CSV table of N, CA and C in Angstrom, one decimal:
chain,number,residue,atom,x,y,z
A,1,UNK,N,-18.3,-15.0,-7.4
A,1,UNK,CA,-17.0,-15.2,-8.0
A,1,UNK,C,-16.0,-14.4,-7.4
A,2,UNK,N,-14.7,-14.7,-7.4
A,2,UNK,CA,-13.7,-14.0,-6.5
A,2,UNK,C,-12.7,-13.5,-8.0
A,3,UNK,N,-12.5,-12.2,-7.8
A,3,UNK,CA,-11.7,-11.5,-8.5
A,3,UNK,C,-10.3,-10.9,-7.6
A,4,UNK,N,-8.8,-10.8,-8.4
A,4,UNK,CA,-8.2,-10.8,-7.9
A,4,UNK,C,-7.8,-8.9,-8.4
A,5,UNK,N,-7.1,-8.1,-6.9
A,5,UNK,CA,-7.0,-6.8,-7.4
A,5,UNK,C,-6.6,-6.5,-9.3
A,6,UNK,N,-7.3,-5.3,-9.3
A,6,UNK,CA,-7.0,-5.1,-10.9
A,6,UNK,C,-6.2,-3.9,-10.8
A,7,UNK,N,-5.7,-3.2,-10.0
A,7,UNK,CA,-4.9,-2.5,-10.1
A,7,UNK,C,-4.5,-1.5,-8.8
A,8,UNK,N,-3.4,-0.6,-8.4
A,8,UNK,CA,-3.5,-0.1,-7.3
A,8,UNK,C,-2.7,0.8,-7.3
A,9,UNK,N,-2.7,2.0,-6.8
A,9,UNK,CA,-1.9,3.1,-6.5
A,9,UNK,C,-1.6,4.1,-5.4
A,10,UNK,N,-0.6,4.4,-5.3
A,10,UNK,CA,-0.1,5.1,-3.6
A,10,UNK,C,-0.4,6.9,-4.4
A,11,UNK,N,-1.0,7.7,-3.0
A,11,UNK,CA,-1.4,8.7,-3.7
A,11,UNK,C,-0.9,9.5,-2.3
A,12,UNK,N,-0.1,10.9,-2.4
A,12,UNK,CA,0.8,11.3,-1.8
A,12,UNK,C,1.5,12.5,-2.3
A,13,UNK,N,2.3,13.7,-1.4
A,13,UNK,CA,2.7,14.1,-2.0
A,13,UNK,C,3.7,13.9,-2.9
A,14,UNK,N,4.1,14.7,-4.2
A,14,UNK,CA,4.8,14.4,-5.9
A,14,UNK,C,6.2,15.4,-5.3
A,15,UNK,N,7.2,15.0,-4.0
A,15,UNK,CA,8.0,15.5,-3.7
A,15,UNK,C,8.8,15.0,-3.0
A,16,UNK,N,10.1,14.7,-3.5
A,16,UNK,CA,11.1,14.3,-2.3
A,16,UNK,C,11.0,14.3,-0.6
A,17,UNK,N,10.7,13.5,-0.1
A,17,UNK,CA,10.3,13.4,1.5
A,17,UNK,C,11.4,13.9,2.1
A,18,UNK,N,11.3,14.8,3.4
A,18,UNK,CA,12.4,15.4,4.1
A,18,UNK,C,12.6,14.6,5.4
A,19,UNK,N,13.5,14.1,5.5
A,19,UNK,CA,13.8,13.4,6.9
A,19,UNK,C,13.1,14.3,8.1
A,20,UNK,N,12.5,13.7,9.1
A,20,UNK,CA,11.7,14.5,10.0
A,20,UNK,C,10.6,15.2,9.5
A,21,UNK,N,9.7,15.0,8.5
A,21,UNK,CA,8.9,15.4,8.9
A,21,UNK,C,8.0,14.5,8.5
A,22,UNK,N,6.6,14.5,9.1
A,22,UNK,CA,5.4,13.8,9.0
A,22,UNK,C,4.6,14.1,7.4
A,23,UNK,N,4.5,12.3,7.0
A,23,UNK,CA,3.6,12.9,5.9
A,23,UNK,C,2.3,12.1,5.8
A,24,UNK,N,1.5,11.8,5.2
A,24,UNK,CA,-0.1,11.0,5.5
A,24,UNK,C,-0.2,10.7,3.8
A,25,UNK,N,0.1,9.5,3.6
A,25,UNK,CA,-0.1,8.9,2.5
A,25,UNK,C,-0.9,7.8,2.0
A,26,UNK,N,-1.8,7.6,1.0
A,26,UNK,CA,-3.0,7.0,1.1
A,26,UNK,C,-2.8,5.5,-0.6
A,27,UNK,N,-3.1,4.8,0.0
A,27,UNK,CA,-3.2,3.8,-1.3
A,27,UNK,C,-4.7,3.2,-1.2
A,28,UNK,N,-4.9,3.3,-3.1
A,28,UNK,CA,-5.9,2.5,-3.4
A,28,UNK,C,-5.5,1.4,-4.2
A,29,UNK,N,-6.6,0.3,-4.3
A,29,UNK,CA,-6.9,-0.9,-4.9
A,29,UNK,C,-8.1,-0.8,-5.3
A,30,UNK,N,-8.3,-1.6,-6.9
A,30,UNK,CA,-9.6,-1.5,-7.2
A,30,UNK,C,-9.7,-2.9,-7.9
A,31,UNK,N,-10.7,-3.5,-7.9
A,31,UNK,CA,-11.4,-4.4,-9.0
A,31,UNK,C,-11.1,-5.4,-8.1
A,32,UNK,N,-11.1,-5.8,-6.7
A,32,UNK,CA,-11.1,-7.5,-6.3
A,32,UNK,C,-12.3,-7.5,-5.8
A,33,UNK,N,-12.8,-8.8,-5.6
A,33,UNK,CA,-13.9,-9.5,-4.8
A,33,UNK,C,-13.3,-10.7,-3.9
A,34,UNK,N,-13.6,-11.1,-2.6
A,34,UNK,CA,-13.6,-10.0,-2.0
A,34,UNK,C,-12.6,-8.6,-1.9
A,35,UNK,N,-13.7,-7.4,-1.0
A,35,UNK,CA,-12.5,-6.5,-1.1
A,35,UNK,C,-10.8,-7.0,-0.9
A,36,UNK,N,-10.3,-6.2,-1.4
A,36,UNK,CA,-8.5,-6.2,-1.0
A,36,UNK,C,-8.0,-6.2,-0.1
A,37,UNK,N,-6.9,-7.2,0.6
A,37,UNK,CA,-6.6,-6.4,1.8
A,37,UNK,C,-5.3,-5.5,1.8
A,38,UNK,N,-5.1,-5.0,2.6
A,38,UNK,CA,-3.8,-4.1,2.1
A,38,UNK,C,-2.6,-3.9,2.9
A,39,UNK,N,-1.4,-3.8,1.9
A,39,UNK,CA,-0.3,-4.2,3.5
A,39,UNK,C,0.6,-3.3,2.6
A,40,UNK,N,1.4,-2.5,3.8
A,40,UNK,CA,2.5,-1.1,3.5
A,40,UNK,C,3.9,-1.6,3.2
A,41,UNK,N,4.9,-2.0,3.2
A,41,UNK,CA,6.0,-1.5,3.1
A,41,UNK,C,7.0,-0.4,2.9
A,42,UNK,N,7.9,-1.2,3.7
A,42,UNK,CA,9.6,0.3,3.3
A,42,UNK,C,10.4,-0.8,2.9
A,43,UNK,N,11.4,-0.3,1.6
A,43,UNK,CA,12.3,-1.1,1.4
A,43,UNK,C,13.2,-1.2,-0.1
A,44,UNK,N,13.9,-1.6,-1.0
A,44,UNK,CA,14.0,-2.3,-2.4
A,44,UNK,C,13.1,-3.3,-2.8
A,45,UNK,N,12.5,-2.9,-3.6
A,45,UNK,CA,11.5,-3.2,-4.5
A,45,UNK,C,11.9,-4.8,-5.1
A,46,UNK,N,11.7,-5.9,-4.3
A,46,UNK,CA,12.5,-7.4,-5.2
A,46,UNK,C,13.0,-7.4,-4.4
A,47,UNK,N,13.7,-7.0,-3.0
A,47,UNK,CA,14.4,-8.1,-2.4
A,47,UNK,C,13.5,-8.1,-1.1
A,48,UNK,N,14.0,-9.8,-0.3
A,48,UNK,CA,13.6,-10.1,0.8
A,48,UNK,C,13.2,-9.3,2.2
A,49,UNK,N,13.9,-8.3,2.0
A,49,UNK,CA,14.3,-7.9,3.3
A,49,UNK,C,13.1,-6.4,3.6
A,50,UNK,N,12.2,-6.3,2.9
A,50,UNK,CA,11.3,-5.4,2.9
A,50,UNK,C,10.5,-5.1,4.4
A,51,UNK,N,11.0,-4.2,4.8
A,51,UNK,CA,10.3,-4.1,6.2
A,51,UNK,C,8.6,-3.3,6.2
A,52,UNK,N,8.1,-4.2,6.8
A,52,UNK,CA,6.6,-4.1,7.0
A,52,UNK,C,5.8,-2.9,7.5
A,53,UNK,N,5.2,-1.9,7.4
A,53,UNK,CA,4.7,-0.9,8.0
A,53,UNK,C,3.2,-1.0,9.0
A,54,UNK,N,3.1,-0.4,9.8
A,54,UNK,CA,2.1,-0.3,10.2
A,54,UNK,C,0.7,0.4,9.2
A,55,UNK,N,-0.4,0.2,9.0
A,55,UNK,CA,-1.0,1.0,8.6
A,55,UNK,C,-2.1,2.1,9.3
A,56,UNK,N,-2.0,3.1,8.9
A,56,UNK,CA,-2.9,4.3,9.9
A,56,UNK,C,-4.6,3.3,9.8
A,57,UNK,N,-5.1,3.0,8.4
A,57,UNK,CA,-6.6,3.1,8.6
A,57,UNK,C,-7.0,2.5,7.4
A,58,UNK,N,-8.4,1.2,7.3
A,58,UNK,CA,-8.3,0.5,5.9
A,58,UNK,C,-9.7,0.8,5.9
A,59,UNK,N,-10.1,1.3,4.8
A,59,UNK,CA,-11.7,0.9,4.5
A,59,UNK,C,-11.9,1.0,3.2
A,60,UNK,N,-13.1,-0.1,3.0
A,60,UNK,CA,-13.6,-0.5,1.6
A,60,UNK,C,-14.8,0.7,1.6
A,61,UNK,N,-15.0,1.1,0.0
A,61,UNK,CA,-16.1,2.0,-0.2
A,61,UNK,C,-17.3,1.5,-0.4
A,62,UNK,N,-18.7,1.8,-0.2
A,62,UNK,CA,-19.8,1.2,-0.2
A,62,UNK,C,-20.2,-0.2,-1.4
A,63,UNK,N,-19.5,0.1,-2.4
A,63,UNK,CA,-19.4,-0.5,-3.6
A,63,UNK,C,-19.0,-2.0,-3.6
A,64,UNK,N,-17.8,-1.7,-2.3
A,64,UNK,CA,-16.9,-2.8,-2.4
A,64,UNK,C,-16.0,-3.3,-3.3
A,65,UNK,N,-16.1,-2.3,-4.0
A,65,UNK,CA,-15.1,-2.6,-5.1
A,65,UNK,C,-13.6,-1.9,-4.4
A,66,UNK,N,-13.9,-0.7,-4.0
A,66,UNK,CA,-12.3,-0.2,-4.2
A,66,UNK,C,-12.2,-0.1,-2.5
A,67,UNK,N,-10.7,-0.1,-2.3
A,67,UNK,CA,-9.9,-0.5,-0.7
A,67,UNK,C,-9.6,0.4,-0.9
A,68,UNK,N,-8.8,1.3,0.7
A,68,UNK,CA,-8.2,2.0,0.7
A,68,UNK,C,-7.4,2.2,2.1
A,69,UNK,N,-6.6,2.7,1.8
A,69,UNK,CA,-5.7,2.8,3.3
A,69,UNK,C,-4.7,3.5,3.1
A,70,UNK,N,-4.5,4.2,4.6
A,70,UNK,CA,-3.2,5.4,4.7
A,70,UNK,C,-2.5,4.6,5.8
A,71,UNK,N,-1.2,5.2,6.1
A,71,UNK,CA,-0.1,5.6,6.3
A,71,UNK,C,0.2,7.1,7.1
A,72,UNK,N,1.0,6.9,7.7
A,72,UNK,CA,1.5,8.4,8.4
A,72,UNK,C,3.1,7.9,8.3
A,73,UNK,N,3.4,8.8,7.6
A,73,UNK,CA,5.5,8.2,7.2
A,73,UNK,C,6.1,9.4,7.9
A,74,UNK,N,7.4,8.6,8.7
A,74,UNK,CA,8.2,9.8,9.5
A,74,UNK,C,9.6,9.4,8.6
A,75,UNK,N,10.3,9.6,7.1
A,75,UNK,CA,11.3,8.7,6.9
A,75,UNK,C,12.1,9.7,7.8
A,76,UNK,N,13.1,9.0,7.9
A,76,UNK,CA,14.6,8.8,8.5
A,76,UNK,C,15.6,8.8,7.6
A,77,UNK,N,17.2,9.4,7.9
A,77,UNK,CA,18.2,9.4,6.8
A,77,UNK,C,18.5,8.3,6.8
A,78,UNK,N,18.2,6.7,7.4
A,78,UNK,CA,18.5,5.6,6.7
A,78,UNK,C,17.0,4.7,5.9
A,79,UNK,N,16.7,6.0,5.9
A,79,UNK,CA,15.7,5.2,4.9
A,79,UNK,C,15.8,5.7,3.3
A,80,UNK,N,16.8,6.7,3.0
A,80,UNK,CA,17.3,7.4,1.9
A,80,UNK,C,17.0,5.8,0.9
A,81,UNK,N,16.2,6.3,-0.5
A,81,UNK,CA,17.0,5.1,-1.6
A,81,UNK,C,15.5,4.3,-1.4
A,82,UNK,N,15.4,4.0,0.1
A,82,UNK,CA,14.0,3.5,0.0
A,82,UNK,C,12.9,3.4,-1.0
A,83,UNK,N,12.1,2.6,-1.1
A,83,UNK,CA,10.5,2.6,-1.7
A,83,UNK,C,9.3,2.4,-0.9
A,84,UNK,N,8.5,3.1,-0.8
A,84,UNK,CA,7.1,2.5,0.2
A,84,UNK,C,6.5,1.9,-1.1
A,85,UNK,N,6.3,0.7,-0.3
A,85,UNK,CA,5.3,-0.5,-1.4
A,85,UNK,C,3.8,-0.5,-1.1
A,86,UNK,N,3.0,-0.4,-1.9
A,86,UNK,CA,1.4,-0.6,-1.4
A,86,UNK,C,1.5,-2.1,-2.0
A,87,UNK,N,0.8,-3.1,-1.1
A,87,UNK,CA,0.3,-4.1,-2.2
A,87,UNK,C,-1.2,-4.4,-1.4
A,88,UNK,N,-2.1,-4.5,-2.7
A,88,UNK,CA,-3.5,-5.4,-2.2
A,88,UNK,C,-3.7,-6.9,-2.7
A,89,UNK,N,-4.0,-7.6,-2.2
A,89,UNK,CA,-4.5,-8.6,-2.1
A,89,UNK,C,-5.9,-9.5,-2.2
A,90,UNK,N,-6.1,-10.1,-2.3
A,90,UNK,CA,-7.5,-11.3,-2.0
A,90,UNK,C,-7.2,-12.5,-1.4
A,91,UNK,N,-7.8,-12.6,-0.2
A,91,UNK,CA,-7.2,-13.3,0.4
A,91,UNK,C,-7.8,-14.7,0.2
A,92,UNK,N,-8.9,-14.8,-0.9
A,92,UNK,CA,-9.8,-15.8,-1.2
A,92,UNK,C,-8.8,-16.7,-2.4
A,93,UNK,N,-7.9,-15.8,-3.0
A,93,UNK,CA,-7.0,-16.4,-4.1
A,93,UNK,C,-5.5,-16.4,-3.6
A,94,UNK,N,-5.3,-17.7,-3.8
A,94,UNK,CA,-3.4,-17.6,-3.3
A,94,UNK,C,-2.8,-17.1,-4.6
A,95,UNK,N,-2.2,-16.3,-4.0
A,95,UNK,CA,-0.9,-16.2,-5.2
A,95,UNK,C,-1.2,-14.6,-5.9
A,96,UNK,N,-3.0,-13.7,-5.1
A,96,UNK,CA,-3.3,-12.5,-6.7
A,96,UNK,C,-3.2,-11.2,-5.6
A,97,UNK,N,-2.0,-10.8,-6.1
A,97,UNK,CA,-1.7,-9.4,-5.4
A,97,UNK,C,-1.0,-8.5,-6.5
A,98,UNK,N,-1.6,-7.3,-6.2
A,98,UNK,CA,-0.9,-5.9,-7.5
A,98,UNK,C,-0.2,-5.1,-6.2
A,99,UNK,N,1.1,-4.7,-6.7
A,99,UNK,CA,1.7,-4.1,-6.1
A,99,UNK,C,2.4,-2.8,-6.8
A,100,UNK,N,2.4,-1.6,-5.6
A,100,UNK,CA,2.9,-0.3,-6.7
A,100,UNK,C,3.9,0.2,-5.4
């Protein structure tokens, strides 16, 4: 049976990011079959124009239940206002993605 993510969270430092400098930030997904796949964004949250991130590194844990994947963020002062988006997916189900 194919289950769609049941929930997901970006885990990171709980601090205003300082332009220039490097930070390594990690998102989980839990509860899809197949695993999740997982895709980063920078951007406002609802509109189109969300720019896409590269991601550092994705792996599922033995279980298969839960995804995971980091990031290495350099923001920039036009990235002020920003949101980094995690969202996982199933790529077995159109349409079932949790996003934080």
């Amino acid at each position: 049976m194919f289950f769609p993510p049941q929930g997901v969270k970006i885990q990171g430092p709980l601090q205003p990011y300082t332009s220039g400098r490097v930070y390594y930030i990690s998102c989980v997904v839990w509860g899809s079959n197949p695993p999740a796949n997982i895709k980063w964004y920078r951007g406002i949250k609802g509109l189109s124009d969300l720019v896409p991130l590269s991601s550092y590194n994705q792996t599922v844990t033995h279980s298969g239940n839960v995804s995971l994947s980091w990031i290495k963020y350099l923001p920039l002062p036009s990235h002020q206002r920003d949101l980094l988006i995690c969202r996982g997916s199933n790529q077995e189900l159109m349409g079932s993605s949790t996003i934080c």
